[in-house]
């Protein structure tokens, strides 16, 4: 039985629930709803899991806050004995147009504090990351307000379809492999 750890990055608490920075949580919530799953609060995060095409997908929303995500990722990777190549970190990306999807097998943290902490904790940049574009439509010096801001009504309108596409990407990652998934979804 192949296991996959799918980690959606975000910040806990109602004030962050509908912010751009919490797209990782939002994608996992959409997937859990589609699969009729309930998250349970466990050590360092909220977890649920489901089986699909002979694979087990463990969904994790760390409760450590974004900047300390590495602790939760390392704990659950070890506890569930998931190989590093079967982990997928879902995060927001300012450098991609809104709703654009990009899967990568390695790379820098790109200035993202959650990815930086995961990289430092795991001592590697070679882990799969799924970046969801939130665009960079903010004025100089307003990046934090933008990232921690809520979706516009126009973005909200388009979000449902993008969430569905994100769910397809996650399932493809576990069943078709990372290379095929990158070819199918990157830039879509």
PDB file of C-alpha atoms in Angstrom:
ATOM      1  CA  UNK A   1       0.000   0.000   0.000  1.00  0.00           C
ATOM      2  CA  UNK A   2       1.550   3.260  -1.132  1.00  0.00           C
ATOM      3  CA  UNK A   3       1.122   6.174   1.275  1.00  0.00           C
ATOM      4  CA  UNK A   4       1.208   9.867   0.417  1.00  0.00           C
ATOM      5  CA  UNK A   5       1.380  12.782   2.836  1.00  0.00           C
ATOM      6  CA  UNK A   6      -0.407  15.805   1.408  1.00  0.00           C
ATOM      7  CA  UNK A   7       0.310  18.930   3.469  1.00  0.00           C
ATOM      8  CA  UNK A   8      -1.685  22.106   2.991  1.00  0.00           C
ATOM      9  CA  UNK A   9       0.064  25.131   4.443  1.00  0.00           C
ATOM     10  CA  UNK A  10      -1.896  27.801   6.258  1.00  0.00           C
ATOM     11  CA  UNK A  11      -2.437  29.544   9.560  1.00  0.00           C
ATOM     12  CA  UNK A  12      -4.928  28.342  12.149  1.00  0.00           C
ATOM     13  CA  UNK A  13      -7.738  30.564  13.365  1.00  0.00           C
ATOM     14  CA  UNK A  14     -10.844  32.193  11.923  1.00  0.00           C
ATOM     15  CA  UNK A  15      -9.076  35.449  11.044  1.00  0.00           C
ATOM     16  CA  UNK A  16      -6.917  33.576   8.498  1.00  0.00           C
ATOM     17  CA  UNK A  17      -9.555  31.174   7.161  1.00  0.00           C
ATOM     18  CA  UNK A  18     -10.352  32.957   3.898  1.00  0.00           C
ATOM     19  CA  UNK A  19      -6.968  34.545   3.191  1.00  0.00           C
ATOM     20  CA  UNK A  20      -4.773  33.950   0.157  1.00  0.00           C
ATOM     21  CA  UNK A  21      -1.989  32.591   2.385  1.00  0.00           C
ATOM     22  CA  UNK A  22      -4.326  29.768   3.513  1.00  0.00           C
ATOM     23  CA  UNK A  23      -4.878  28.252   0.068  1.00  0.00           C
ATOM     24  CA  UNK A  24      -3.212  25.025   1.263  1.00  0.00           C
ATOM     25  CA  UNK A  25      -5.882  24.588   3.948  1.00  0.00           C
ATOM     26  CA  UNK A  26      -8.620  25.612   1.500  1.00  0.00           C
ATOM     27  CA  UNK A  27      -7.573  22.991  -1.087  1.00  0.00           C
ATOM     28  CA  UNK A  28      -7.478  20.217   1.540  1.00  0.00           C
ATOM     29  CA  UNK A  29     -10.858  21.329   2.919  1.00  0.00           C
ATOM     30  CA  UNK A  30     -12.318  21.118  -0.611  1.00  0.00           C
ATOM     31  CA  UNK A  31     -10.821  17.646  -1.095  1.00  0.00           C
ATOM     32  CA  UNK A  32     -12.114  16.477   2.294  1.00  0.00           C
ATOM     33  CA  UNK A  33     -15.593  17.768   1.439  1.00  0.00           C
ATOM     34  CA  UNK A  34     -15.549  16.013  -1.949  1.00  0.00           C
ATOM     35  CA  UNK A  35     -14.486  12.723  -0.299  1.00  0.00           C
ATOM     36  CA  UNK A  36     -16.883  13.220   2.660  1.00  0.00           C
ATOM     37  CA  UNK A  37     -14.048  13.275   5.204  1.00  0.00           C
ATOM     38  CA  UNK A  38     -13.743  14.973   8.588  1.00  0.00           C
ATOM     39  CA  UNK A  39     -10.463  16.330   9.930  1.00  0.00           C
ATOM     40  CA  UNK A  40      -9.464  15.310  13.454  1.00  0.00           C
ATOM     41  CA  UNK A  41      -7.153  17.378  15.617  1.00  0.00           C
ATOM     42  CA  UNK A  42      -4.041  15.341  16.401  1.00  0.00           C
ATOM     43  CA  UNK A  43      -0.448  16.114  17.318  1.00  0.00           C
ATOM     44  CA  UNK A  44       0.784  19.204  15.434  1.00  0.00           C
ATOM     45  CA  UNK A  45      -2.187  19.387  13.089  1.00  0.00           C
ATOM     46  CA  UNK A  46      -5.567  18.342  11.775  1.00  0.00           C
ATOM     47  CA  UNK A  47      -5.548  15.069   9.838  1.00  0.00           C
ATOM     48  CA  UNK A  48      -7.777  12.861   7.768  1.00  0.00           C
ATOM     49  CA  UNK A  49      -7.120  10.200   5.146  1.00  0.00           C
ATOM     50  CA  UNK A  50      -8.764   8.344   2.282  1.00  0.00           C
ATOM     51  CA  UNK A  51      -7.969   5.594  -0.171  1.00  0.00           C
ATOM     52  CA  UNK A  52      -8.026   6.095  -3.919  1.00  0.00           C
ATOM     53  CA  UNK A  53      -6.914   3.588  -6.570  1.00  0.00           C
ATOM     54  CA  UNK A  54      -4.986   1.482  -4.058  1.00  0.00           C
ATOM     55  CA  UNK A  55      -3.204   4.455  -2.491  1.00  0.00           C
ATOM     56  CA  UNK A  56      -3.637   6.045   0.920  1.00  0.00           C
ATOM     57  CA  UNK A  57      -3.675   9.830   0.996  1.00  0.00           C
ATOM     58  CA  UNK A  58      -3.015  11.372   4.409  1.00  0.00           C
ATOM     59  CA  UNK A  59      -4.116  15.005   4.494  1.00  0.00           C
ATOM     60  CA  UNK A  60      -2.418  17.289   7.024  1.00  0.00           C
ATOM     61  CA  UNK A  61      -3.188  20.874   7.980  1.00  0.00           C
ATOM     62  CA  UNK A  62      -0.373  21.810  10.410  1.00  0.00           C
ATOM     63  CA  UNK A  63      -1.429  23.643  13.573  1.00  0.00           C
ATOM     64  CA  UNK A  64       2.060  25.084  14.046  1.00  0.00           C
ATOM     65  CA  UNK A  65       1.380  28.278  12.060  1.00  0.00           C
ATOM     66  CA  UNK A  66       2.926  28.784   8.656  1.00  0.00           C
ATOM     67  CA  UNK A  67       6.442  29.735   9.762  1.00  0.00           C
ATOM     68  CA  UNK A  68       6.909  26.525  11.786  1.00  0.00           C
ATOM     69  CA  UNK A  69       5.393  24.034   9.322  1.00  0.00           C
ATOM     70  CA  UNK A  70       8.525  21.868   9.171  1.00  0.00           C
ATOM     71  CA  UNK A  71       7.980  20.401  12.640  1.00  0.00           C
ATOM     72  CA  UNK A  72       4.550  18.979  11.706  1.00  0.00           C
ATOM     73  CA  UNK A  73       5.745  17.745   8.303  1.00  0.00           C
ATOM     74  CA  UNK A  74       8.733  15.900   9.790  1.00  0.00           C
ATOM     75  CA  UNK A  75       6.670  14.408  12.632  1.00  0.00           C
ATOM     76  CA  UNK A  76       3.977  12.943  10.337  1.00  0.00           C
ATOM     77  CA  UNK A  77       6.449  11.815   7.662  1.00  0.00           C
ATOM     78  CA  UNK A  78       8.268   9.826  10.340  1.00  0.00           C
ATOM     79  CA  UNK A  79       5.180   8.585  12.204  1.00  0.00           C
ATOM     80  CA  UNK A  80       3.419   7.356   9.040  1.00  0.00           C
ATOM     81  CA  UNK A  81       6.672   6.107   7.449  1.00  0.00           C
ATOM     82  CA  UNK A  82       5.997   8.040   4.234  1.00  0.00           C
ATOM     83  CA  UNK A  83       9.008   8.286   1.910  1.00  0.00           C
ATOM     84  CA  UNK A  84      10.047  11.883   1.151  1.00  0.00           C
ATOM     85  CA  UNK A  85       9.232  11.457  -2.552  1.00  0.00           C
ATOM     86  CA  UNK A  86       5.589  10.807  -1.532  1.00  0.00           C
ATOM     87  CA  UNK A  87       5.138  14.108   0.280  1.00  0.00           C
ATOM     88  CA  UNK A  88       3.404  17.044  -1.400  1.00  0.00           C
ATOM     89  CA  UNK A  89       3.443  20.513   0.175  1.00  0.00           C
ATOM     90  CA  UNK A  90       0.668  22.864  -1.008  1.00  0.00           C
ATOM     91  CA  UNK A  91       1.369  26.576  -0.770  1.00  0.00           C
ATOM     92  CA  UNK A  92       0.470  29.979  -2.159  1.00  0.00           C
ATOM     93  CA  UNK A  93       2.766  31.665  -4.691  1.00  0.00           C
ATOM     94  CA  UNK A  94       2.907  35.416  -5.396  1.00  0.00           C
ATOM     95  CA  UNK A  95       4.973  34.872  -8.547  1.00  0.00           C
ATOM     96  CA  UNK A  96       2.243  32.964 -10.391  1.00  0.00           C
ATOM     97  CA  UNK A  97      -0.934  34.430 -11.896  1.00  0.00           C
ATOM     98  CA  UNK A  98      -4.103  33.844  -9.867  1.00  0.00           C
ATOM     99  CA  UNK A  99      -5.242  30.212 -10.028  1.00  0.00           C
ATOM    100  CA  UNK A 100      -2.193  28.997 -11.929  1.00  0.00           C
ATOM    101  CA  UNK A 101      -0.939  25.583 -10.767  1.00  0.00           C
ATOM    102  CA  UNK A 102       2.709  24.540 -10.623  1.00  0.00           C
ATOM    103  CA  UNK A 103       4.140  21.277  -9.331  1.00  0.00           C
ATOM    104  CA  UNK A 104       7.900  21.067  -8.719  1.00  0.00           C
ATOM    105  CA  UNK A 105      10.120  18.332  -7.289  1.00  0.00           C
ATOM    106  CA  UNK A 106      12.667  20.672  -5.733  1.00  0.00           C
ATOM    107  CA  UNK A 107      13.677  24.296  -5.538  1.00  0.00           C
ATOM    108  CA  UNK A 108      14.223  27.249  -3.270  1.00  0.00           C
ATOM    109  CA  UNK A 109      11.732  28.497  -0.728  1.00  0.00           C
ATOM    110  CA  UNK A 110      11.080  31.492  -3.002  1.00  0.00           C
ATOM    111  CA  UNK A 111      10.860  33.742   0.057  1.00  0.00           C
ATOM    112  CA  UNK A 112       8.024  31.663   1.515  1.00  0.00           C
ATOM    113  CA  UNK A 113       8.526  31.251   5.281  1.00  0.00           C
ATOM    114  CA  UNK A 114       6.592  27.968   5.476  1.00  0.00           C
ATOM    115  CA  UNK A 115       8.738  26.389   2.755  1.00  0.00           C
ATOM    116  CA  UNK A 116      11.890  27.810   4.356  1.00  0.00           C
ATOM    117  CA  UNK A 117      11.047  26.124   7.663  1.00  0.00           C
ATOM    118  CA  UNK A 118      10.270  22.796   5.949  1.00  0.00           C
ATOM    119  CA  UNK A 119      13.552  23.009   4.024  1.00  0.00           C
ATOM    120  CA  UNK A 120      15.508  23.761   7.214  1.00  0.00           C
ATOM    121  CA  UNK A 121      13.778  21.009   9.209  1.00  0.00           C
ATOM    122  CA  UNK A 122      14.092  18.317   6.528  1.00  0.00           C
ATOM    123  CA  UNK A 123      17.583  19.517   5.563  1.00  0.00           C
ATOM    124  CA  UNK A 124      16.787  19.323   1.853  1.00  0.00           C
ATOM    125  CA  UNK A 125      15.220  21.306  -0.988  1.00  0.00           C
ATOM    126  CA  UNK A 126      14.255  18.053  -2.748  1.00  0.00           C
ATOM    127  CA  UNK A 127      10.619  17.621  -1.842  1.00  0.00           C
ATOM    128  CA  UNK A 128       7.502  18.033  -3.966  1.00  0.00           C
ATOM    129  CA  UNK A 129       5.691  21.315  -3.753  1.00  0.00           C
ATOM    130  CA  UNK A 130       2.442  22.356  -5.366  1.00  0.00           C
ATOM    131  CA  UNK A 131       2.310  26.110  -5.768  1.00  0.00           C
ATOM    132  CA  UNK A 132      -1.067  27.790  -6.267  1.00  0.00           C
ATOM    133  CA  UNK A 133      -0.809  31.224  -7.872  1.00  0.00           C
ATOM    134  CA  UNK A 134      -2.282  34.128  -5.923  1.00  0.00           C
ATOM    135  CA  UNK A 135      -0.712  36.798  -8.231  1.00  0.00           C
ATOM    136  CA  UNK A 136       1.129  39.911  -7.153  1.00  0.00           C
ATOM    137  CA  UNK A 137      -1.574  42.550  -7.455  1.00  0.00           C
ATOM    138  CA  UNK A 138      -0.474  44.676  -4.534  1.00  0.00           C
ATOM    139  CA  UNK A 139       1.204  48.054  -4.253  1.00  0.00           C
ATOM    140  CA  UNK A 140       4.777  48.466  -3.038  1.00  0.00           C
ATOM    141  CA  UNK A 141       5.178  47.646   0.639  1.00  0.00           C
ATOM    142  CA  UNK A 142       1.735  45.980   0.871  1.00  0.00           C
ATOM    143  CA  UNK A 143       2.769  42.339   0.338  1.00  0.00           C
ATOM    144  CA  UNK A 144       1.885  41.154   3.862  1.00  0.00           C
ATOM    145  CA  UNK A 145      -1.538  42.834   3.725  1.00  0.00           C
ATOM    146  CA  UNK A 146      -2.171  41.264   0.317  1.00  0.00           C
ATOM    147  CA  UNK A 147      -1.090  37.734   1.270  1.00  0.00           C
ATOM    148  CA  UNK A 148      -3.039  37.853   4.541  1.00  0.00           C
ATOM    149  CA  UNK A 149      -5.957  39.577   2.795  1.00  0.00           C
ATOM    150  CA  UNK A 150      -9.161  37.854   1.766  1.00  0.00           C
ATOM    151  CA  UNK A 151      -9.997  36.811  -1.780  1.00  0.00           C
ATOM    152  CA  UNK A 152     -11.711  39.420  -3.944  1.00  0.00           C
ATOM    153  CA  UNK A 153     -15.240  38.668  -5.195  1.00  0.00           C
ATOM    154  CA  UNK A 154     -13.800  38.092  -8.686  1.00  0.00           C
ATOM    155  CA  UNK A 155     -11.241  35.594  -7.314  1.00  0.00           C
ATOM    156  CA  UNK A 156     -13.890  33.872  -5.189  1.00  0.00           C
ATOM    157  CA  UNK A 157     -16.021  33.374  -8.301  1.00  0.00           C
ATOM    158  CA  UNK A 158     -13.164  31.545 -10.073  1.00  0.00           C
ATOM    159  CA  UNK A 159     -11.890  29.685  -7.006  1.00  0.00           C
ATOM    160  CA  UNK A 160     -14.322  26.740  -7.121  1.00  0.00           C
ATOM    161  CA  UNK A 161     -13.102  25.554 -10.527  1.00  0.00           C
ATOM    162  CA  UNK A 162      -9.460  26.052  -9.469  1.00  0.00           C
ATOM    163  CA  UNK A 163     -10.057  24.004  -6.304  1.00  0.00           C
ATOM    164  CA  UNK A 164     -11.496  21.164  -8.403  1.00  0.00           C
ATOM    165  CA  UNK A 165      -8.430  21.284 -10.681  1.00  0.00           C
ATOM    166  CA  UNK A 166      -6.178  21.243  -7.582  1.00  0.00           C
ATOM    167  CA  UNK A 167      -7.930  18.101  -6.293  1.00  0.00           C
ATOM    168  CA  UNK A 168      -7.340  16.424  -9.661  1.00  0.00           C
ATOM    169  CA  UNK A 169      -3.644  17.357  -9.420  1.00  0.00           C
ATOM    170  CA  UNK A 170      -3.324  15.808  -5.932  1.00  0.00           C
ATOM    171  CA  UNK A 171      -4.955  12.548  -6.988  1.00  0.00           C
ATOM    172  CA  UNK A 172      -2.817  12.427 -10.135  1.00  0.00           C
ATOM    173  CA  UNK A 173       0.335  12.977  -8.040  1.00  0.00           C
ATOM    174  CA  UNK A 174      -0.466   9.794  -6.102  1.00  0.00           C
ATOM    175  CA  UNK A 175      -1.622   7.669  -9.021  1.00  0.00           C
ATOM    176  CA  UNK A 176       0.111   8.865 -12.209  1.00  0.00           C
ATOM    177  CA  UNK A 177       3.376  10.039 -10.627  1.00  0.00           C
ATOM    178  CA  UNK A 178       5.017  13.417 -10.335  1.00  0.00           C
ATOM    179  CA  UNK A 179       6.354  13.686 -13.926  1.00  0.00           C
ATOM    180  CA  UNK A 180       3.032  12.875 -15.600  1.00  0.00           C
ATOM    181  CA  UNK A 181       1.229  15.202 -13.189  1.00  0.00           C
ATOM    182  CA  UNK A 182       3.634  18.051 -13.947  1.00  0.00           C
ATOM    183  CA  UNK A 183       3.092  17.563 -17.702  1.00  0.00           C
ATOM    184  CA  UNK A 184      -0.679  17.492 -17.282  1.00  0.00           C
ATOM    185  CA  UNK A 185      -1.230  20.335 -14.823  1.00  0.00           C
ATOM    186  CA  UNK A 186       1.646  22.829 -14.791  1.00  0.00           C
ATOM    187  CA  UNK A 187       0.518  26.201 -16.098  1.00  0.00           C
ATOM    188  CA  UNK A 188      -3.090  25.056 -16.373  1.00  0.00           C
TER     189      UNK A 188
END
